[in-house]
PDB file of C-alpha atoms in Angstrom:
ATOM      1  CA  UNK X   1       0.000   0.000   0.000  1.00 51.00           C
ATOM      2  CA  UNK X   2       1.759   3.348  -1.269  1.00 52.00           C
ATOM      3  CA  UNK X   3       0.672   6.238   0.454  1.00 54.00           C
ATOM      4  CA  UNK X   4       1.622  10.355   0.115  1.00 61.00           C
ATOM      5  CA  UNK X   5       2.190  11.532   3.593  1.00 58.00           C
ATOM      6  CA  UNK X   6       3.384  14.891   4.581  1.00 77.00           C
ATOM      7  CA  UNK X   7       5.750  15.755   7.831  1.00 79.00           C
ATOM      8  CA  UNK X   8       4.005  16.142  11.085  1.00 81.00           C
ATOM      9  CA  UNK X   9       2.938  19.519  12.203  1.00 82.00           C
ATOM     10  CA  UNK X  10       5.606  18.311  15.579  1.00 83.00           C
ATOM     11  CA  UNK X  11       8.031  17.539  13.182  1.00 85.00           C
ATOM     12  CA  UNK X  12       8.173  20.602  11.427  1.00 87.00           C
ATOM     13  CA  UNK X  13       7.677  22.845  14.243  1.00 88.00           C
ATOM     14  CA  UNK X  14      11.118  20.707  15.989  1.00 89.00           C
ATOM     15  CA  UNK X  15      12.934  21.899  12.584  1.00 90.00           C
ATOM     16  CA  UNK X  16      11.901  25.535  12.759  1.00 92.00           C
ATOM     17  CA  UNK X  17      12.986  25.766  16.254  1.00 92.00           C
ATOM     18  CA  UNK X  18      16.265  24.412  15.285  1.00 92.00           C
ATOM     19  CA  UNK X  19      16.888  26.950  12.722  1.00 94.00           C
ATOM     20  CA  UNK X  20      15.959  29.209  14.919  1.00 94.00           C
ATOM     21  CA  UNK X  21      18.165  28.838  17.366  1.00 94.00           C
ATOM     22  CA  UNK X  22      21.188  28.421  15.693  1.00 94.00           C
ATOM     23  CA  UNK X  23      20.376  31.960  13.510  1.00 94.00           C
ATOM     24  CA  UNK X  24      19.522  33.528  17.241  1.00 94.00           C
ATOM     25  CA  UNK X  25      22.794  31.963  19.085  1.00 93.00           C
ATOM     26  CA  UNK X  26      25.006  32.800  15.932  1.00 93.00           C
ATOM     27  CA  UNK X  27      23.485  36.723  15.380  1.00 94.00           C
ATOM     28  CA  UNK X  28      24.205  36.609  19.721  1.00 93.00           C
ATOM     29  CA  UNK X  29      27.764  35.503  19.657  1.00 92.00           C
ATOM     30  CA  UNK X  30      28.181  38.112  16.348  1.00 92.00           C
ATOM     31  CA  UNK X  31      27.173  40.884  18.784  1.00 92.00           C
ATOM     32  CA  UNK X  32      29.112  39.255  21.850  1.00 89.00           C
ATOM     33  CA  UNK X  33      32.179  37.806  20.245  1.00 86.00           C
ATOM     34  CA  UNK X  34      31.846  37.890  16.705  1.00 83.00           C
ATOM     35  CA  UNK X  35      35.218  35.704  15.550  1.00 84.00           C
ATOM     36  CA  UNK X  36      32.579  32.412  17.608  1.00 89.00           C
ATOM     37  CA  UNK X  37      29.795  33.226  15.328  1.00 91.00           C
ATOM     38  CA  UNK X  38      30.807  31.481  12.542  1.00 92.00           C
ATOM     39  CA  UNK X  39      31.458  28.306  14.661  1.00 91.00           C
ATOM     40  CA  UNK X  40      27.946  28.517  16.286  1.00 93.00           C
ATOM     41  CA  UNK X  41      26.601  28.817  12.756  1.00 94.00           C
ATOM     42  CA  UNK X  42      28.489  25.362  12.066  1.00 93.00           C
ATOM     43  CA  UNK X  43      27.183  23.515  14.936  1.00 92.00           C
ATOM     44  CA  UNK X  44      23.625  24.441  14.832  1.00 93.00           C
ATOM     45  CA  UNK X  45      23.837  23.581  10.717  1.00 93.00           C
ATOM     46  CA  UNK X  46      25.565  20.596  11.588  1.00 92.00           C
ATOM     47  CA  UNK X  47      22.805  19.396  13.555  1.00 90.00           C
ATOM     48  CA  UNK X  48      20.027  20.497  11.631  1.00 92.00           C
ATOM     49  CA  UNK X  49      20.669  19.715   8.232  1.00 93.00           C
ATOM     50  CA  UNK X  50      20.562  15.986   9.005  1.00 92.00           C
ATOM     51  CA  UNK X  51      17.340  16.322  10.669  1.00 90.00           C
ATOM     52  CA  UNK X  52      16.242  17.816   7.832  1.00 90.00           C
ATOM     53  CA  UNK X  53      17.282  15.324   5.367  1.00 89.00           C
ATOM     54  CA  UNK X  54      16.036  12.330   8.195  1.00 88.00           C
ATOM     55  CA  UNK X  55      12.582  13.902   8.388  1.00 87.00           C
ATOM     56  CA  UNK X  56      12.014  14.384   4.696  1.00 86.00           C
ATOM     57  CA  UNK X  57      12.936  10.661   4.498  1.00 83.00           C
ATOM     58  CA  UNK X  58      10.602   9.287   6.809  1.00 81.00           C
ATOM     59  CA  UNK X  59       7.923  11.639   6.434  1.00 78.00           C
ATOM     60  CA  UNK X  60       7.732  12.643   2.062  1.00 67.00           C
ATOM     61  CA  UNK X  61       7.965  10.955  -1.010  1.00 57.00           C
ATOM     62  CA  UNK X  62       5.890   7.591  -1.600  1.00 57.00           C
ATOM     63  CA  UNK X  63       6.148   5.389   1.539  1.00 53.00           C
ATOM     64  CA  UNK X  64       4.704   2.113   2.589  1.00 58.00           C
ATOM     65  CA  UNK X  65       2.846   1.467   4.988  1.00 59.00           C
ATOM     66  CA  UNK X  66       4.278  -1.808   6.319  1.00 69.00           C
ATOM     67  CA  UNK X  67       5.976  -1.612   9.330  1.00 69.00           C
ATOM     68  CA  UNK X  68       9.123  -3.853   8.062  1.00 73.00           C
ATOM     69  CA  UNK X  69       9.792  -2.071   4.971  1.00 77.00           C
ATOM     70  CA  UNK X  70       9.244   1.065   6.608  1.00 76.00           C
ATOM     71  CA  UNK X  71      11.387   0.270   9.535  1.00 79.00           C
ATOM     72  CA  UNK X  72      14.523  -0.279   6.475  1.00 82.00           C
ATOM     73  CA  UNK X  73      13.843   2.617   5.392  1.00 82.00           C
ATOM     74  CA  UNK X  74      14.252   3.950   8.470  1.00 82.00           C
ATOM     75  CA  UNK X  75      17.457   2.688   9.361  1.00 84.00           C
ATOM     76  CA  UNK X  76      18.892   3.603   5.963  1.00 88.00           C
ATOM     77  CA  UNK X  77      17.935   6.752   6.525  1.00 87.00           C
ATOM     78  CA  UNK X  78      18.907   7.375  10.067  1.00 85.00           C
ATOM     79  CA  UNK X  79      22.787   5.734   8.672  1.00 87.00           C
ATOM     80  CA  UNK X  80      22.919   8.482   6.102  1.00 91.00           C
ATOM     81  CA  UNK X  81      21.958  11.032   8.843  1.00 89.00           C
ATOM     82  CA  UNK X  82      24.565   9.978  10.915  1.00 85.00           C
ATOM     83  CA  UNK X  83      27.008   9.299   8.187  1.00 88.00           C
ATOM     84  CA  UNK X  84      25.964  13.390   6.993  1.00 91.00           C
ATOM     85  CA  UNK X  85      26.393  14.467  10.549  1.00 88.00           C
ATOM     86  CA  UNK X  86      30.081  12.329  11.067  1.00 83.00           C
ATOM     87  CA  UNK X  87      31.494  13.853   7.286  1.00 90.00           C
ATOM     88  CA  UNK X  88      30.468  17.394   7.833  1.00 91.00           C
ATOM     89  CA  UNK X  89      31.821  17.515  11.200  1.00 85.00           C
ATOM     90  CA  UNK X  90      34.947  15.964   9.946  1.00 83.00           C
ATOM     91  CA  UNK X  91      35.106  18.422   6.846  1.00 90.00           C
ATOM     92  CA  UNK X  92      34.854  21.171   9.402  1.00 89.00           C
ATOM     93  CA  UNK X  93      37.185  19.423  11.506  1.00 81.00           C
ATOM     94  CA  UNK X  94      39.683  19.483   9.244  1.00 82.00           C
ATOM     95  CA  UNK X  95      39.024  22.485   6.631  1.00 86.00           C
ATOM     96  CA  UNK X  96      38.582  25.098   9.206  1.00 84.00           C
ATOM     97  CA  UNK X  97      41.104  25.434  11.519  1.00 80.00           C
ATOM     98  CA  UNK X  98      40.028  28.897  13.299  1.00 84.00           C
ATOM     99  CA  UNK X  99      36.567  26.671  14.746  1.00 85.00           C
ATOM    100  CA  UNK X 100      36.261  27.131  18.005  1.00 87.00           C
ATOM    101  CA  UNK X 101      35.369  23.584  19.344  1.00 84.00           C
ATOM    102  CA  UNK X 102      33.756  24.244  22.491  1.00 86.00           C
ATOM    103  CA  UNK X 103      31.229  27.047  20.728  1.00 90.00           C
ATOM    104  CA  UNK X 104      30.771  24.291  17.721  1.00 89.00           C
ATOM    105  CA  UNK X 105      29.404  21.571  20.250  1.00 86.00           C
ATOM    106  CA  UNK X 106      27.906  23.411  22.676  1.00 89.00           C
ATOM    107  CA  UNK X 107      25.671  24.935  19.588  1.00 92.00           C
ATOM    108  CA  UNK X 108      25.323  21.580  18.545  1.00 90.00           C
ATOM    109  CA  UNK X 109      24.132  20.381  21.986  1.00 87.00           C
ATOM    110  CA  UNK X 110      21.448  23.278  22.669  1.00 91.00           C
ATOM    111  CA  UNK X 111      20.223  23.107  19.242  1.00 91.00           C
ATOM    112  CA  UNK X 112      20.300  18.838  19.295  1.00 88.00           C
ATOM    113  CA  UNK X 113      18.342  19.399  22.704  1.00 87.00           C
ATOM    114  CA  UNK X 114      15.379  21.336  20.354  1.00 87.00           C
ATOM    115  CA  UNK X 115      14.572  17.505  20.095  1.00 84.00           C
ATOM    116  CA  UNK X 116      13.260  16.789  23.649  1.00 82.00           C
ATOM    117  CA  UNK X 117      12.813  20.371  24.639  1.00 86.00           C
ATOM    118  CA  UNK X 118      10.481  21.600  21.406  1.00 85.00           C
ATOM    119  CA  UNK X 119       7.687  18.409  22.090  1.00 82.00           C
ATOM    120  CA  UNK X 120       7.357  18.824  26.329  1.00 82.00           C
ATOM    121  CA  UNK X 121       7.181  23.416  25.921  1.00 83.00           C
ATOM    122  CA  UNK X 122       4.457  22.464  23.266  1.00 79.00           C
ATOM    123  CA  UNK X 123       2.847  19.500  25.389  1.00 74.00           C
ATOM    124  CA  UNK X 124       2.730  22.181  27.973  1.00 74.00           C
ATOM    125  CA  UNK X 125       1.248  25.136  26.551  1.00 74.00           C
ATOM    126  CA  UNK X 126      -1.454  22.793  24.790  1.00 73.00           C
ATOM    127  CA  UNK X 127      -2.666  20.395  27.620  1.00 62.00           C
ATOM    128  CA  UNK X 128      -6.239  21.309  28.399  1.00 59.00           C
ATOM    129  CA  UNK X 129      -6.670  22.500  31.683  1.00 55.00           C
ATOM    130  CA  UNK X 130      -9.052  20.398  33.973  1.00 56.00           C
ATOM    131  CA  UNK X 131     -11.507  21.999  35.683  1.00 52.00           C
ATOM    132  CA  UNK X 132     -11.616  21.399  39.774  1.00 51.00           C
ATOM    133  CA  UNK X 133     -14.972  20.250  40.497  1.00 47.00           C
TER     134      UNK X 133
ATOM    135  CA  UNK Q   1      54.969  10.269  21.178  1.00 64.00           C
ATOM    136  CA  UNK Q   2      53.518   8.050  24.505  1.00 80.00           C
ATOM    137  CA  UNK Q   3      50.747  11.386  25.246  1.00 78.00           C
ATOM    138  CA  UNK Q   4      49.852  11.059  21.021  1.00 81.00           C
ATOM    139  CA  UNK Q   5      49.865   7.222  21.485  1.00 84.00           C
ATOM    140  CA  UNK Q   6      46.792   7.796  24.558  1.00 86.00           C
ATOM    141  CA  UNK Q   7      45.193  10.635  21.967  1.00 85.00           C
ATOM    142  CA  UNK Q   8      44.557   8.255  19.587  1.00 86.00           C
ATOM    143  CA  UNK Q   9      43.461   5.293  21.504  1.00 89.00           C
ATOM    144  CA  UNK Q  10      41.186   7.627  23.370  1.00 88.00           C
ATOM    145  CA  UNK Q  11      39.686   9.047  19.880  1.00 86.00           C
ATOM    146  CA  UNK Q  12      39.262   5.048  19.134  1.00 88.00           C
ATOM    147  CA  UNK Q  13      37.657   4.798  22.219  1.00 90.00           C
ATOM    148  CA  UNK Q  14      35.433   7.561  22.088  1.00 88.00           C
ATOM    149  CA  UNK Q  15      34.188   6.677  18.288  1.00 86.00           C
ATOM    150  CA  UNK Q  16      34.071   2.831  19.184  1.00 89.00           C
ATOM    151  CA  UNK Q  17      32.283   2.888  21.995  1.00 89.00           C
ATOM    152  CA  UNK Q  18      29.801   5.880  20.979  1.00 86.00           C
ATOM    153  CA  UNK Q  19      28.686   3.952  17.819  1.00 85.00           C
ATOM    154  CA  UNK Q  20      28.209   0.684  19.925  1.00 90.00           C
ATOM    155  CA  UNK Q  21      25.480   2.741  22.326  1.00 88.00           C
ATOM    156  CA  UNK Q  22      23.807   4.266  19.043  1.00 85.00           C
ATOM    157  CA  UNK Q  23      23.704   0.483  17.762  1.00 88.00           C
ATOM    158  CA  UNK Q  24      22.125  -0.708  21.197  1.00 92.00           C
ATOM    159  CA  UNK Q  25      19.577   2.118  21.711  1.00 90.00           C
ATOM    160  CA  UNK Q  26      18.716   2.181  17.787  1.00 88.00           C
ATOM    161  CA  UNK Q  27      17.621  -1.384  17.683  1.00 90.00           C
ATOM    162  CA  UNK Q  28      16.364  -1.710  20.709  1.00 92.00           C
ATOM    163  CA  UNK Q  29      14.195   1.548  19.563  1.00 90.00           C
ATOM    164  CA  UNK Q  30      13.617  -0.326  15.920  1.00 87.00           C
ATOM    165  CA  UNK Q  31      12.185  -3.404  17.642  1.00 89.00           C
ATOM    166  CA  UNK Q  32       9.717  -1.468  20.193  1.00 90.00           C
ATOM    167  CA  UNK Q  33       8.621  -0.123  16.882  1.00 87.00           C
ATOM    168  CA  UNK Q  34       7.955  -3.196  14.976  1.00 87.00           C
ATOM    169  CA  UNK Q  35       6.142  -4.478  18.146  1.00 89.00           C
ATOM    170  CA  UNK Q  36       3.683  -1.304  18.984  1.00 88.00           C
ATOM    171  CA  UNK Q  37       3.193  -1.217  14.831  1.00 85.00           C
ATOM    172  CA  UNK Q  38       2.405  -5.232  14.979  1.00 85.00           C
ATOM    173  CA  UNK Q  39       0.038  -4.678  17.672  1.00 89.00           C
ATOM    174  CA  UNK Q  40      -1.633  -1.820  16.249  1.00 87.00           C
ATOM    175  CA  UNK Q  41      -0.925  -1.133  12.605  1.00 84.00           C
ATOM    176  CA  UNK Q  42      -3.802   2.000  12.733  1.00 84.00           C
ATOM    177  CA  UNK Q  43      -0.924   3.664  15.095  1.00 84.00           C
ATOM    178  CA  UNK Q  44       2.255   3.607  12.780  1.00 81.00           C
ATOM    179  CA  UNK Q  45       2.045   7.523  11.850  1.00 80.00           C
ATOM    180  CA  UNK Q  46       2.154   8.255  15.346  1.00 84.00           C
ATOM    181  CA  UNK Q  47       4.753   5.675  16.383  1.00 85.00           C
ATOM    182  CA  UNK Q  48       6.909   7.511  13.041  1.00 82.00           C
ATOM    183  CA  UNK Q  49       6.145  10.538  14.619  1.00 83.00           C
ATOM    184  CA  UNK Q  50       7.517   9.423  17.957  1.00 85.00           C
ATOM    185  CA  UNK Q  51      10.027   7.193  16.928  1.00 85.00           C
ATOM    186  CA  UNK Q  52      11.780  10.304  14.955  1.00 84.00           C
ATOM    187  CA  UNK Q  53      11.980  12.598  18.317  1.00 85.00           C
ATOM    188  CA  UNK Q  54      13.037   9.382  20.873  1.00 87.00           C
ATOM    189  CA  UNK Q  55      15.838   8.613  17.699  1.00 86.00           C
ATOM    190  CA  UNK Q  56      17.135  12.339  17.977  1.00 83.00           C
ATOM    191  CA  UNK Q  57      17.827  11.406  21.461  1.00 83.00           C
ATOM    192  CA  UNK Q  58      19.264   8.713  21.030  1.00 86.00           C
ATOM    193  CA  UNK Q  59      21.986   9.522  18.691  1.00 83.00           C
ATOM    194  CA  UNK Q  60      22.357  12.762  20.368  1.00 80.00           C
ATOM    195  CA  UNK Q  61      25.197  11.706  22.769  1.00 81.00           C
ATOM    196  CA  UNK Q  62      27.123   9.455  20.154  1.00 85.00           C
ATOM    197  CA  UNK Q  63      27.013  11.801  17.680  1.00 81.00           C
ATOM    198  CA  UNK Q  64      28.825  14.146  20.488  1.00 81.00           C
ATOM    199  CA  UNK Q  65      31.251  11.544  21.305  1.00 86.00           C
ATOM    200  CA  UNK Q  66      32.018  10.835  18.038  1.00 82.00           C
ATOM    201  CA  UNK Q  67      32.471  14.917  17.380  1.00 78.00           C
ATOM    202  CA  UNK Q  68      34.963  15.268  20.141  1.00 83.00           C
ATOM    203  CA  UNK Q  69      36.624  12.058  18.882  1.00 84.00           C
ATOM    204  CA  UNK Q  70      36.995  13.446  15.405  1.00 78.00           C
ATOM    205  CA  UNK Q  71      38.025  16.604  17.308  1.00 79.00           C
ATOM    206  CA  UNK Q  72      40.840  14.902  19.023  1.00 82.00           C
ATOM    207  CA  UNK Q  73      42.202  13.190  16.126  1.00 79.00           C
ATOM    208  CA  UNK Q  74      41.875  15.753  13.590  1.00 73.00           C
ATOM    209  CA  UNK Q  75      42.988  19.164  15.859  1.00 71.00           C
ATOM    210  CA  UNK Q  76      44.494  17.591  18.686  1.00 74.00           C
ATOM    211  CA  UNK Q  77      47.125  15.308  17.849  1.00 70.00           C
ATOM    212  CA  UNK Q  78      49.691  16.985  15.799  1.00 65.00           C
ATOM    213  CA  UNK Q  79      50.545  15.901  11.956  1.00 61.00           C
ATOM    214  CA  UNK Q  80      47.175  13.506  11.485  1.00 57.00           C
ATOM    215  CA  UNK Q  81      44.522  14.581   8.961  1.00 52.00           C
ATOM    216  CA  UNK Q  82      46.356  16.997   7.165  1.00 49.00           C
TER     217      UNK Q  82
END
C-alpha cells in the first residue's frame, strides 16, 4: 500500500525551532564575540541539516505502509543522517582550523536538545486545563 | 609520542564505543517499533512521529562523542589529517 504523507505539524515545528536557534545563538555571539559566530553557525547547521534530510525521508515521497519495509527505510535513513552528521563535522574538523570547538558543540548540543525540549514546551502550553470540580 | 599514542586510543575509544550505544539504543528503539506497529498497525504515523523525536535522542550523545573524537584526532594530535 503506497501512500503520500506529509511531515508532522511536531516535526516541522522541531525543525523551525532548530533553525531558529542556531540563527539567534550565531546573530548573539556576532554581537558578543563575533570571531565564535561562525562556529555557532556550524554547529547548529551541523545538527540540523541531518534532521532535515532524516525527516524528509521518513515523512515525504511515496512510503509504505508496512511496518518492516518502513522500519529499512528507516534505518537507511537514520545511517545516512549519521554518516551526513560524522562527514560534515569531519570536513569542518579538518578544513577550518580557526573553529572554536567548544562554541561548535555546545551549539550543537542546545540546538540537538530542540529535540526533547520543542515536544514537552508544546505538550505544555497545549494540555487542556481540567476543571476542579 | 607516549601522550599522542593515549590521543589516539582515546579518539578510538570515544568513536568505538559511541557507535556501539547508538547500535544498542537504535535497535532496541527499531524493535519497540515493529512491536507497537504489529500490535496496532492503525498507530504507525504516530509511532513515526515518535520514533523520529526518541531517535534524535538517542543519537544525540554518540554523535557528540564521536564529534569530540573526530576533534581529538583531527585538531588535537599533531601531523594527522592533514
Amino acid at each position: 500500500m503506497v501512500q503520500k504523507i506529509t511531515i508532522p505539524a511536531q516535526i516541522k515545528n522541531i525543525l523551525f525551532w532548530q533553525w531558529l536557534i542556531t540563527f539567534c545563538v550565531t546573530a548573539f555571539l556576532f554581537i558578543a564575540k563575533h570571531d565564535l559566530a561562525f562556529s555557532a553557525l556550524l554547529g547548529g547547521a551541523i545538527c540540523a541539516l541531518p534532521n532535515m534530510y532524516f525527516a524528509r525521508q521518513l515523512f515525504t515521497k511515496r512510503r509504505i505502509a508496512e511496518a518492516g519495509t518502513l522500519l529499512r527505510t528507516i534505518y537507511v535513513a537514520e545511517f545516512i543522517k549519521l554518516s551526513l552528521a560524522v562527514a560534515l563535522l569531519a570536513i569542518v574538523l579538518i578544513n577550518y582550523k580557526d573553529v572554536h570547538p567548544i562554541t561548535l558543540f555546545a551549539t550543537y548540543f542546545i540546538v540537538h536538545s530542540c529535540m526533547w525540549v520543542v515536544p514537552l514546551v508544546t505538550q505544555v502550553f497545549t494540555k487542556p486545563t481540567l476543571k476542579q470540580t | 609520542m607516549e601522550a599522542q599514542a593515549l590521543l589516539y586510543i582515546a579518539g578510538a575509544l570515544m568513536l568505538g564505543i559511541g557507535a556501539a550505544g547508538a547500535a544498542v539504543g537504535i535497535g532496541v528503539l527499531g524493535g519497540r517499533f515493529l512491536e507497537g506497529a504489529a500490535r496496532q498497525p492503525e498507530l504507525i504515523p504516530m509511532l513515526r512521529t515518535q520514533f523520529f523525536i526518541v531517535m534524535g535522542l538517542v543519537d544525540a550523545l554518540p554523535v557528540i562523542a564521536i564529534a569530540i573524537g573526530l576533534y581529538v584526532l583531527f585538531a588535537v594530535v599533531p601531523g594527522f589529517g592533514g
